[in-house]
CSV table of C-alpha atoms and ligand atoms in Angstrom, one decimal:
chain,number,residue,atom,x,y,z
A,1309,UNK,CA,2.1,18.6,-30.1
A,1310,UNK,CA,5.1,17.3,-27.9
A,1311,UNK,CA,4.2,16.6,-24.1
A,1312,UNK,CA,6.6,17.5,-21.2
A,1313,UNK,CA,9.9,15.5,-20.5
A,1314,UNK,CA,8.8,14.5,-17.3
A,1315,UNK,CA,5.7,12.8,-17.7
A,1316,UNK,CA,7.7,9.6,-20.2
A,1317,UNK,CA,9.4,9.5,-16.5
A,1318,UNK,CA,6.1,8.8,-15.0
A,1319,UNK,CA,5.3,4.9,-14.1
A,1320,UNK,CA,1.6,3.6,-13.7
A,1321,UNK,CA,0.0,1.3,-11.4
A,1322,UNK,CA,-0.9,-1.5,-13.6
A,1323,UNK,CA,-3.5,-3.0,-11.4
A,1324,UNK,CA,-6.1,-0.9,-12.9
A,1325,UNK,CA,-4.8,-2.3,-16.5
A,1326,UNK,CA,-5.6,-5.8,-15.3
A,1327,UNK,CA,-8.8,-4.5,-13.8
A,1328,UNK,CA,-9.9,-2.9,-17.0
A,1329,UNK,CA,-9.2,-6.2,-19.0
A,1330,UNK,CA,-11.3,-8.6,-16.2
A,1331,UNK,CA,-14.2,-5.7,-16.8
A,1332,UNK,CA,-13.8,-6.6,-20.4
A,1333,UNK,CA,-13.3,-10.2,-20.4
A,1334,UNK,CA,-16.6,-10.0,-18.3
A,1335,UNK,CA,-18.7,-8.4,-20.6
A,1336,UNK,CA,-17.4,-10.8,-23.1
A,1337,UNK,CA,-19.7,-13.0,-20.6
A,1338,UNK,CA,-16.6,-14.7,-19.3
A,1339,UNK,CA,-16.6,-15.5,-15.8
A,1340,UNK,CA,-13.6,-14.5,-14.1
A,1341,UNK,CA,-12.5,-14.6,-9.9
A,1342,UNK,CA,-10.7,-11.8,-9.2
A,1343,UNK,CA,-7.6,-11.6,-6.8
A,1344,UNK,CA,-6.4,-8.4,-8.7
A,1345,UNK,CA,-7.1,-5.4,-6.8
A,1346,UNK,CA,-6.4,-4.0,-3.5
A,1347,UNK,CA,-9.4,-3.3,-1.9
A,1348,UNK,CA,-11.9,-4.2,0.7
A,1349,UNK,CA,-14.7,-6.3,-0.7
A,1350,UNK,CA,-17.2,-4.9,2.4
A,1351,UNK,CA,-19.4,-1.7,2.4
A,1352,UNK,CA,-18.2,1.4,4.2
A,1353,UNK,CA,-19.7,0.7,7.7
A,1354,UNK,CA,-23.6,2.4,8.1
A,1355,UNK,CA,-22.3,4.8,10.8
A,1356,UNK,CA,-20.0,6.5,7.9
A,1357,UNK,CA,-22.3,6.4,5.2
A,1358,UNK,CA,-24.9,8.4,7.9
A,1359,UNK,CA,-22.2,10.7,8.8
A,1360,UNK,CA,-21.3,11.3,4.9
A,1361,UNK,CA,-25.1,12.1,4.5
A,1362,UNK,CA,-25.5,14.5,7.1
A,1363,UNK,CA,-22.2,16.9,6.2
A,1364,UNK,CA,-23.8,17.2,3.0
A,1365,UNK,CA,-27.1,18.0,4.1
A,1366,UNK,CA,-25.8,20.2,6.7
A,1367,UNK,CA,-24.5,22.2,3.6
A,1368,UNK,CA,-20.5,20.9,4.3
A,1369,UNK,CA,-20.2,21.3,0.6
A,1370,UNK,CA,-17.7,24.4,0.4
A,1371,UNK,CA,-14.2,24.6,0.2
A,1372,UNK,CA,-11.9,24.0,3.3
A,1373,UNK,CA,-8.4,24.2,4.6
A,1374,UNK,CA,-5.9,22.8,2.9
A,1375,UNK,CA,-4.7,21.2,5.3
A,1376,UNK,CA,-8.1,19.2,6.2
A,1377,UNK,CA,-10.4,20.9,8.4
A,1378,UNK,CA,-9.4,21.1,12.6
A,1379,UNK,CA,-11.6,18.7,14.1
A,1380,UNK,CA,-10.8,15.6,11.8
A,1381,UNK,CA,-6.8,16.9,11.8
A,1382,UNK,CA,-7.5,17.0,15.8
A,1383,UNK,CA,-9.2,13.1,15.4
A,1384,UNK,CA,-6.3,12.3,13.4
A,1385,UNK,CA,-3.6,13.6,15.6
A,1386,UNK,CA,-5.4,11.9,18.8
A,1387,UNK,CA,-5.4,8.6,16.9
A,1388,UNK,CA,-2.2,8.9,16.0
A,1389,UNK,CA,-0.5,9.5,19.2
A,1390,UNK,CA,-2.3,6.3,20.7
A,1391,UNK,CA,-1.7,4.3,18.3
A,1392,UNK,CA,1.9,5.0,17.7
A,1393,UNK,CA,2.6,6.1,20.8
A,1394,UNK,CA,3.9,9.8,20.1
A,1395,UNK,CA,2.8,13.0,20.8
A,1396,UNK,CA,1.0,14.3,17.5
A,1397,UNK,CA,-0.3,18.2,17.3
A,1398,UNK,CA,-3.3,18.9,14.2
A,1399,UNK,CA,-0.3,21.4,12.8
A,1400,UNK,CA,1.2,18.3,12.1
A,1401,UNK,CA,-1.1,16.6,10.0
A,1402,UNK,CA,-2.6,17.1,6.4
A,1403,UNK,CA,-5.6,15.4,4.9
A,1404,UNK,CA,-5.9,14.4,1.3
A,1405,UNK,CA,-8.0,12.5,-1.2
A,1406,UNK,CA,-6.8,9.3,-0.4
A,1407,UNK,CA,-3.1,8.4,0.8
A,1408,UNK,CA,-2.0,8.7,-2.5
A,1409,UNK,CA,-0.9,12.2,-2.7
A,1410,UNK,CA,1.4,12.1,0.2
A,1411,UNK,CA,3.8,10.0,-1.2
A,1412,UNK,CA,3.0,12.0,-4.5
A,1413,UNK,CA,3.6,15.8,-2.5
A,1414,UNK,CA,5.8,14.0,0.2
A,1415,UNK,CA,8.5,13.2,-1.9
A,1416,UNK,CA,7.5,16.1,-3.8
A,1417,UNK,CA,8.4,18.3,-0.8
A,1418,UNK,CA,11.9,16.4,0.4
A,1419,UNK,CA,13.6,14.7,-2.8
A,1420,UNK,CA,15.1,16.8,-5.2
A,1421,UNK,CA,17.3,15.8,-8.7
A,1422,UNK,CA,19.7,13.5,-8.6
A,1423,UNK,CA,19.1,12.6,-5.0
A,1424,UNK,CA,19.0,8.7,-4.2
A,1425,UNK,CA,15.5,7.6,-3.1
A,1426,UNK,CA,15.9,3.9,-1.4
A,1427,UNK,CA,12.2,1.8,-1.5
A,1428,UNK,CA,11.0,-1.6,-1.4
A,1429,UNK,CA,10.9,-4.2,-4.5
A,1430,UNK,CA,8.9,-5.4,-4.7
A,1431,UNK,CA,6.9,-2.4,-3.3
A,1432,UNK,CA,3.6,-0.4,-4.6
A,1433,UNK,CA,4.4,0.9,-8.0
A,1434,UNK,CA,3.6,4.5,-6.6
A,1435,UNK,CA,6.6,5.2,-5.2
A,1436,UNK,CA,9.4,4.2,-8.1
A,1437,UNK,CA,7.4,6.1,-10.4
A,1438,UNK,CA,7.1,9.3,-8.1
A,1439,UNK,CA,10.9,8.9,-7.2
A,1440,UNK,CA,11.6,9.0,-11.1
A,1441,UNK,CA,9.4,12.0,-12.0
A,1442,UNK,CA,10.9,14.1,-9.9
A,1443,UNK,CA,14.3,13.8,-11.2
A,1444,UNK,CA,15.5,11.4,-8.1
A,1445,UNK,CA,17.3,8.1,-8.8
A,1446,UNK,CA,15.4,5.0,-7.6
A,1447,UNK,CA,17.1,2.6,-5.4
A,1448,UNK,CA,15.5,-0.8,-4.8
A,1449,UNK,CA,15.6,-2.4,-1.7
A,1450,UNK,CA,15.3,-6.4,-2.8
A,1451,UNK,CA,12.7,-7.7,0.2
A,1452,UNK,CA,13.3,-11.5,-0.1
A,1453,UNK,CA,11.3,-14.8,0.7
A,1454,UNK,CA,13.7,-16.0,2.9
A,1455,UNK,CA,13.4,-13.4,5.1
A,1456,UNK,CA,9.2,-13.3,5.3
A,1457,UNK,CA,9.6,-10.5,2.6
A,1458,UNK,CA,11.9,-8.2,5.2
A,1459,UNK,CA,15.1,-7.1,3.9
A,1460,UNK,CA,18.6,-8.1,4.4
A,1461,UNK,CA,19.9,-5.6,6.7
A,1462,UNK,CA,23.6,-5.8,5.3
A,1463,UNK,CA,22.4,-4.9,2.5
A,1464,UNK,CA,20.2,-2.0,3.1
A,1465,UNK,CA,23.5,-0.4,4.8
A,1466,UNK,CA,25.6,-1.0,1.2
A,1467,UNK,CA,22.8,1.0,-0.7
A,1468,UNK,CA,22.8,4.2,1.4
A,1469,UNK,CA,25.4,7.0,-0.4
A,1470,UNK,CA,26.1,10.3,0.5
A,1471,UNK,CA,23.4,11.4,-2.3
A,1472,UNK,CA,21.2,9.8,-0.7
A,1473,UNK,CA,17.8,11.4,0.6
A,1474,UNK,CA,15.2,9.3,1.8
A,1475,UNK,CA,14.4,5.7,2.8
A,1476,UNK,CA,10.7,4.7,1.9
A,1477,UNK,CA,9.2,1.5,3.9
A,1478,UNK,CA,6.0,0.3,4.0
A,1479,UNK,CA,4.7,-2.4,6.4
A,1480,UNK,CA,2.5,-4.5,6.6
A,1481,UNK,CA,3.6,-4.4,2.8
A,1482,UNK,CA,1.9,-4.7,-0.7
A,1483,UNK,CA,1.9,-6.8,-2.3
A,1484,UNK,CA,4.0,-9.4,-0.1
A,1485,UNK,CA,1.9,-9.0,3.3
A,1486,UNK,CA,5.3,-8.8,4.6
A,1487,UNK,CA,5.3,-6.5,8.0
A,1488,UNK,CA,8.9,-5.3,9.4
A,1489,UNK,CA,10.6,-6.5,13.0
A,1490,UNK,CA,11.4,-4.3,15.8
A,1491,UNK,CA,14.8,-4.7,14.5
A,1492,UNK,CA,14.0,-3.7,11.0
A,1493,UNK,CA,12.9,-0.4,11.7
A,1494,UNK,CA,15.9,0.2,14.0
A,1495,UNK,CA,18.2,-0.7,11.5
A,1496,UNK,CA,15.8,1.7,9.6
A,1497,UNK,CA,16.2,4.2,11.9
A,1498,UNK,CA,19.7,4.0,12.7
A,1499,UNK,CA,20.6,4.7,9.1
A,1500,UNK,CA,18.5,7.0,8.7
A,1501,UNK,CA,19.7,9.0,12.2
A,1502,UNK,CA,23.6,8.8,11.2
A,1503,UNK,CA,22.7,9.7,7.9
A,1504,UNK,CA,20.6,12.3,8.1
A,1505,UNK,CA,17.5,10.9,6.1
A,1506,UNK,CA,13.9,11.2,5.5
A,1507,UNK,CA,11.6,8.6,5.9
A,1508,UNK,CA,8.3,7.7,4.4
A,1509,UNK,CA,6.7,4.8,6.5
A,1510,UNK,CA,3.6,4.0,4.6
A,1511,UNK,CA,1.5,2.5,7.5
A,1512,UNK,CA,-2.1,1.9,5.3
A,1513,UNK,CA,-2.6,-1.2,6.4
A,1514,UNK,CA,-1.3,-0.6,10.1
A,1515,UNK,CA,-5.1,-1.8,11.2
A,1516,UNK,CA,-4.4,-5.0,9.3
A,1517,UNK,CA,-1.6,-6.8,11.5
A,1518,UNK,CA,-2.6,-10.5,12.2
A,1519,UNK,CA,0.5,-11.6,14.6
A,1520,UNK,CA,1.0,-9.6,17.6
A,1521,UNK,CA,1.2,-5.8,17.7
A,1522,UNK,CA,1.6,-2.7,15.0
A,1523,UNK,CA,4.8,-1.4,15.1
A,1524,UNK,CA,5.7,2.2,13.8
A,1525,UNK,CA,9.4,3.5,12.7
A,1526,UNK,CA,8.0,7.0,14.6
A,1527,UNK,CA,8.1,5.5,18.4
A,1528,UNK,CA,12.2,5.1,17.8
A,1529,UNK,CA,13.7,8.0,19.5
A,1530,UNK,CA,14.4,10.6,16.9
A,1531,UNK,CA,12.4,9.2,14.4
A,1532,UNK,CA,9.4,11.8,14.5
A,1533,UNK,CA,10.8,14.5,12.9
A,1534,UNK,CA,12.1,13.2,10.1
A,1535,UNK,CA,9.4,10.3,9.2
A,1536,UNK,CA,6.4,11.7,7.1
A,1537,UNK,CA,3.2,8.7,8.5
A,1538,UNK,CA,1.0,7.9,5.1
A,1539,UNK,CA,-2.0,6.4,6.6
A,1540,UNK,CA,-5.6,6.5,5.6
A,1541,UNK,CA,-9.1,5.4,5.5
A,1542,UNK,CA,-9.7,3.3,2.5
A,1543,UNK,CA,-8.3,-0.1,3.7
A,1544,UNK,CA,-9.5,-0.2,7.4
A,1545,UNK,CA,-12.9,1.4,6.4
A,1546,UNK,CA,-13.5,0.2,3.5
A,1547,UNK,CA,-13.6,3.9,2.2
A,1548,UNK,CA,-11.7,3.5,-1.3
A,1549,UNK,CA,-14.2,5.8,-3.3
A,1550,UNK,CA,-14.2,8.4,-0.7
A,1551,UNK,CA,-10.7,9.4,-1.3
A,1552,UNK,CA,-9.6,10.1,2.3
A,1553,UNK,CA,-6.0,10.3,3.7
A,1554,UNK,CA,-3.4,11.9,5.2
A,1555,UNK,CA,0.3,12.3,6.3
A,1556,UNK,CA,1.7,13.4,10.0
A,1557,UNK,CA,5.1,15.0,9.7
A,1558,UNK,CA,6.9,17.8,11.1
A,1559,UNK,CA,5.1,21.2,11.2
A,1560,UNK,CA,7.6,22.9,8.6
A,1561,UNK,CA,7.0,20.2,5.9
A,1562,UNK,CA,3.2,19.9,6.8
A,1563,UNK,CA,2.9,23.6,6.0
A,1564,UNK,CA,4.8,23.0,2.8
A,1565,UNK,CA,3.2,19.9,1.9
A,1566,UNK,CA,-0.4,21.9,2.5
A,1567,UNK,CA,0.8,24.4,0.4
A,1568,UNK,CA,1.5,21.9,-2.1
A,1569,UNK,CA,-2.4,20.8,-1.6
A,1570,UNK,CA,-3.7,24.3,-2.2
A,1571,UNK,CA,-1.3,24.4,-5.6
A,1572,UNK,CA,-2.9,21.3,-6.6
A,1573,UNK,CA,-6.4,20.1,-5.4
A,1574,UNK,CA,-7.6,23.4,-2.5
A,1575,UNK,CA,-8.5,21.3,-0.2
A,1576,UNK,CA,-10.3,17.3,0.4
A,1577,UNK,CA,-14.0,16.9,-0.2
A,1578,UNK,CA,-15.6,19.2,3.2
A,1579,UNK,CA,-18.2,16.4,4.0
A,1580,UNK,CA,-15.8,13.3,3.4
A,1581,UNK,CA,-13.6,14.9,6.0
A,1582,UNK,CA,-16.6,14.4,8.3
A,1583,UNK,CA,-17.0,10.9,7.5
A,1584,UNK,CA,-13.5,10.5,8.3
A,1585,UNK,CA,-14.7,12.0,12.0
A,1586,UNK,CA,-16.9,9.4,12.6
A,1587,UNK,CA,-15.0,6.9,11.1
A,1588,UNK,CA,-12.1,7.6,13.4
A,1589,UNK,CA,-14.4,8.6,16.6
A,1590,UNK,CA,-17.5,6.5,16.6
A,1591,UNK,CA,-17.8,2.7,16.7
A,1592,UNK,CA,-14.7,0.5,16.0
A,1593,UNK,CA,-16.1,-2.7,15.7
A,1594,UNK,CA,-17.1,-3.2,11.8
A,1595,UNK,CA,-13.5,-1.8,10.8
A,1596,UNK,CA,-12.4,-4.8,13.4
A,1597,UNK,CA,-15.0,-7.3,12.2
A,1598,UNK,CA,-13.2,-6.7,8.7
A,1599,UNK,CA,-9.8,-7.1,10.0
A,1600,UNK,CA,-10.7,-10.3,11.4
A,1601,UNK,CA,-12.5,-12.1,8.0
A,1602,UNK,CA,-9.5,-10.9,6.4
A,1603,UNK,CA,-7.4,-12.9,9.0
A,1604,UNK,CA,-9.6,-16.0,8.1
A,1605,UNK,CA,-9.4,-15.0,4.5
A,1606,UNK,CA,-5.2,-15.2,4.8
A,1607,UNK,CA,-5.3,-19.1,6.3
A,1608,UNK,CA,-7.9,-20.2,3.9
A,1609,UNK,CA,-5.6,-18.8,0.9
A,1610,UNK,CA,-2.4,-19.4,2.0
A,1611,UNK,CA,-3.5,-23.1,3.0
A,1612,UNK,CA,-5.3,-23.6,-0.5
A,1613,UNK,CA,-2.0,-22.3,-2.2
A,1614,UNK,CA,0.4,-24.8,-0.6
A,1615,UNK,CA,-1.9,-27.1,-1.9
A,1616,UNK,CA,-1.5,-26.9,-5.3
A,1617,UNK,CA,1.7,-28.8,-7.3
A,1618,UNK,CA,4.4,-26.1,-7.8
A,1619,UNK,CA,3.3,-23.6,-5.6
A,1620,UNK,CA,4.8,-22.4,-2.3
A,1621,UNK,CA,2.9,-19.8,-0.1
A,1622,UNK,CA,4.7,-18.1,3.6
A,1623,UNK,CA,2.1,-16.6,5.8
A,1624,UNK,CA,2.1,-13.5,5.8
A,1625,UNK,CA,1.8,-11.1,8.8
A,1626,UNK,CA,-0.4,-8.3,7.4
A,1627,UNK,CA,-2.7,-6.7,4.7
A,1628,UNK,CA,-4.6,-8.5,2.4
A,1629,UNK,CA,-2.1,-9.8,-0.1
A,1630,UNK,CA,-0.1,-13.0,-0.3
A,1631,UNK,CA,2.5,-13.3,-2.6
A,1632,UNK,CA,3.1,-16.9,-3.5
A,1633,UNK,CA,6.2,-18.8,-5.4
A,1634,UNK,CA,4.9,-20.1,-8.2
A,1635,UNK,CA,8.1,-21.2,-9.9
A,1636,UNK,CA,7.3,-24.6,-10.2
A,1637,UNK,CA,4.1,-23.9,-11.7
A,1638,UNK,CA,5.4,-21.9,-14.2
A,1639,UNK,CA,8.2,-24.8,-15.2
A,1640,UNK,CA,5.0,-27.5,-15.1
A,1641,UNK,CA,3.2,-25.2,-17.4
A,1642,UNK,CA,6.2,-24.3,-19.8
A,1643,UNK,CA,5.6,-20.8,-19.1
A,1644,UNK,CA,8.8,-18.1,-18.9
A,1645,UNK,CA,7.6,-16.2,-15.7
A,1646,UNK,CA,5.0,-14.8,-14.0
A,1647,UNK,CA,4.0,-12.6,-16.6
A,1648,UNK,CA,2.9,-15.3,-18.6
A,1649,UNK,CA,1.7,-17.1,-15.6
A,1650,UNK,CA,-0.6,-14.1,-15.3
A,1651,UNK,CA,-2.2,-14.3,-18.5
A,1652,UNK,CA,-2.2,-18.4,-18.6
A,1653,UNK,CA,-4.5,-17.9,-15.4
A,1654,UNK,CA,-6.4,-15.0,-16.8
A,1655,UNK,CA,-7.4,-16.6,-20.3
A,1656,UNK,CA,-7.2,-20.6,-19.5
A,1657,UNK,CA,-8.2,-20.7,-15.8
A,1658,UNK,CA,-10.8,-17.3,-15.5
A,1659,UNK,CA,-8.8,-16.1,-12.5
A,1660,UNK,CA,-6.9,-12.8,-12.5
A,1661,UNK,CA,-3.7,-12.2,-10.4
A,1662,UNK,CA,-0.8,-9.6,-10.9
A,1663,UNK,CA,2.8,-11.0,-11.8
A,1664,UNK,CA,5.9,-9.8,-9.9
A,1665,UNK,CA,6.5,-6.9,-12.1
A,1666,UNK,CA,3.5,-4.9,-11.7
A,1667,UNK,CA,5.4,-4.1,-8.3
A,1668,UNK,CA,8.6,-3.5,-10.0
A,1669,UNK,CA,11.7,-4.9,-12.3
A,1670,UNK,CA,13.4,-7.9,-10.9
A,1671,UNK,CA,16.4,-7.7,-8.4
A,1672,UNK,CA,19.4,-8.2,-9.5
A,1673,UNK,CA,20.1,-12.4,-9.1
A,1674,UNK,CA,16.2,-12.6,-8.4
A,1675,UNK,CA,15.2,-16.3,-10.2
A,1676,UNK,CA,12.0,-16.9,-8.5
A,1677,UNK,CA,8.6,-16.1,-9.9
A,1678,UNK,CA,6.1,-15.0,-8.0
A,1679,UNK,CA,2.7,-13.3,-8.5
A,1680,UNK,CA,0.3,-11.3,-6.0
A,1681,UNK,CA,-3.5,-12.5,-5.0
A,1682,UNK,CA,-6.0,-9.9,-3.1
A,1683,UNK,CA,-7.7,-12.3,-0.9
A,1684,UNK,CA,-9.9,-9.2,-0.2
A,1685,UNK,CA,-13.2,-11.0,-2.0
A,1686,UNK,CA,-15.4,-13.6,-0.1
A,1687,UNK,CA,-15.0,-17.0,1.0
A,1688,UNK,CA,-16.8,-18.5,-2.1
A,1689,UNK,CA,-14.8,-16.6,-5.0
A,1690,UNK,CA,-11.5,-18.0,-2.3
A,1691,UNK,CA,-12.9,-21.2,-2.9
A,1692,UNK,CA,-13.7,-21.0,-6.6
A,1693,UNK,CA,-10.5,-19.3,-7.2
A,1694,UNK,CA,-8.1,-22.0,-5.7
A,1695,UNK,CA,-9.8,-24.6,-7.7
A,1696,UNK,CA,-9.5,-23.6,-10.7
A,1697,UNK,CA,-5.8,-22.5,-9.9
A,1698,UNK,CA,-5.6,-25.8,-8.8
A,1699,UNK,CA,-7.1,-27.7,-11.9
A,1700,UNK,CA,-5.6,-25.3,-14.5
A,1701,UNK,CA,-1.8,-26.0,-13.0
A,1702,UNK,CA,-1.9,-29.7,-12.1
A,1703,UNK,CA,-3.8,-30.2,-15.3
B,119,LIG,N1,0.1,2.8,-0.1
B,119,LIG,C1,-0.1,1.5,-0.4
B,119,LIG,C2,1.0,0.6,0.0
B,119,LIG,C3,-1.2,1.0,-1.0
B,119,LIG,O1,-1.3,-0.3,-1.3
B,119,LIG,C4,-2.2,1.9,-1.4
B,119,LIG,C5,-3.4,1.5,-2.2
B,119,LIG,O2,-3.4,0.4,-2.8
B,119,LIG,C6,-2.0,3.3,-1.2
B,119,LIG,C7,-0.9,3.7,-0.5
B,119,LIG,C8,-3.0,4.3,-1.6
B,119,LIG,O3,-4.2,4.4,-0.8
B,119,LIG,P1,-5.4,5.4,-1.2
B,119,LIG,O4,-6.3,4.6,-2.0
B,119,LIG,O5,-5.9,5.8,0.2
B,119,LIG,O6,-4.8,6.5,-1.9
């Protein structure tokens, strides 16, 4: 039996790989400190969890608009507004399980074959692989150390052709913690004004900004109408299992991308939506007691990192990633690149990390190696983890 065409176009995320192997190694009775994967260590806040509860015993447990149901579309278009500072109608928003399917339906809705699709590398695997499967050609925009992990401006202008489509951005970034300057996003913007482009600013971890204020691509003049907002609740809730998320975009490609939703899954889980309503509405200050450990989180990493022989770490400004040099490790250790890096840590030192390319190929004259550690785990396995980077590299 032969599958589709399409699907051998389809890329993966391979940070579940990684987390099915530490699983493994685990019930080998290894003990391994995980920095692999992307997400909040901390319990969905009580109030949530309550608010969960009672949709479902209040029998919230039919089917709903496909567009998300009006009061948490109505939350989300309040929050929005104030937090970006733009004016943001319900008709312009559409809830999903999880972020996810924006960019899936997003780019779904906008990019067509053969159209150029410009995105970060490295960048979350998501959107290469989504660019590819529908027939788009991927165009990397190289984010380099030198710049805090922002992109050389110059360079973003060379990329742009008359094929293509759309620009996607994403700050504060994964996996480089990297978050984009005013001037950035106006170059962004500019580009993408003259041009006539779509953008995707993926602003999940917009709660997560540890220097100074978020800044969205959407508050430049002229930027609303053609910028499609992924945000969500699994990062700043700690509300990865839920599968809650949405996208604010114009009203024409909201109504498409909702009818996308109803071609694909109806609608978002009824009584997660109403979680979502509390978790937007009630109480803000577990969501900003998190924000703040993962702050702490970032120094102790990043100072624990630059403490170890071959390895350079740049503080990042968001998220809860940092994205260390570890080219002088790897020459210590004889290894060829992070890759192998990756694997000398999982199997010698008990400590799993992702290697550069999990979040893309290498740029073209890239010769650094880097990998990616979630510092979203507690202080202890922090602790633990550094010191057996430590020993395992200056060995
Ligand atoms: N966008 C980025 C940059 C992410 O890192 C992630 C999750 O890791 C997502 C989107 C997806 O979020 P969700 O779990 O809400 O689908």
């Amino acid at each position: 039996m032969r599958l589709a065409q399409r699907v051998n176009r389809l890329g993966t995320e391979t940070a579940f790989e990684v987390l099915a192997t530490v699983k493994q190694l685990e019930a080998e009775g290894r003990s391994i400190i995980s920095f692999a994967i992307g997400e909040p260590d901390f319990d969905t806040p009580q109030n949530i969890k309550d608010a969960g509860c009672r949709a479902i015993q209040n029998n919230e447990t039919h089917y709903g608009p496909s567009a998300g149901i009006m009061p948490l579309r109505e939350a989300i278009a309040k929050y929005i507004s104030e937090t970006r500072n733009i004016s943001v109608k319900p008709e312009h928003v559409v809830v999903t399980p999880g972020a996810k399917p924006i960019i899936f339906h997003g780019i779904l809705a906008c990019v067509d074959p053969g159209d150029e699709v410009i995105y970060p590398n490295p960048g979350f695997p998501i959107y290469e692989s989504m660019i590819n499967f529908v027939g788009a050609k991927p165009v990397p925009l190289p984010l380099v150390e030198e710049k805090n992990f922002s992109f050389d401006v110059q360079q973003l202008r060379s990329l742009v052709t008359e094929k293509t489509k759309m620009i996607i951005i994403n700050s504060p970034q994964n996996p480089t913690g990297g978050v984009l300057s005013k001037e950035d996003l106006e170059a962004v913007a500019e580009l993408a004004i003259e041009h006539d482009l779509w953008v995707i600013s993926d602003e999940i971890y917009s709660r997560l900004v540890f220097d100074g204020e978020f800044r969205s691509i959407t508050a430049i003049p002229g930027m609303q109408e053609r910028t499609i907002i992924i945000d969500g609740f699994s990062k700043t809730y700690a509300m990865t299992g839920w599968r809650l998320g949405y996208g604010v975009m114009n009203e024409k490609l909201a109504e498409t991308v909702a009818r996308l939703e109803t071609n694909s899954e109806s609608c978002t889980a009824t009584f997660t939506q109403w979680a979502g309503i509390e978790a937007l509405t009630g109480p803000q200050d577990r969501a900003e007691a998190m924000a703040a450990e993962f702050r702490r989180r970032r120094d102790l990493i990043v100072e624990g990192l630059n403490q170890i022989e071959g390895i350079t770490c740049c503080k990042p400004g968001g998220a809860f990633y940092v994205y260390p040099n570890v080219t002088g490790a790897c020459k210590r250790l004889g290894l060829a690149d992070s890759r192998e890096f990756q694997r000398y840590l999982l199997y010698e030192a008990g400590v799993a990390v992702l290697a550069r390319t999990c979040f893309g190929k290498r740029n073209q004259g890239e010769d650094q190696e880097y990998v990616r550690l979630s510092y979203a785990t507690s202080t202890e396995q922090i602790q633990e983890g550094l010191a057996r980077i430590k020993k395992a590299v200056e060995r």
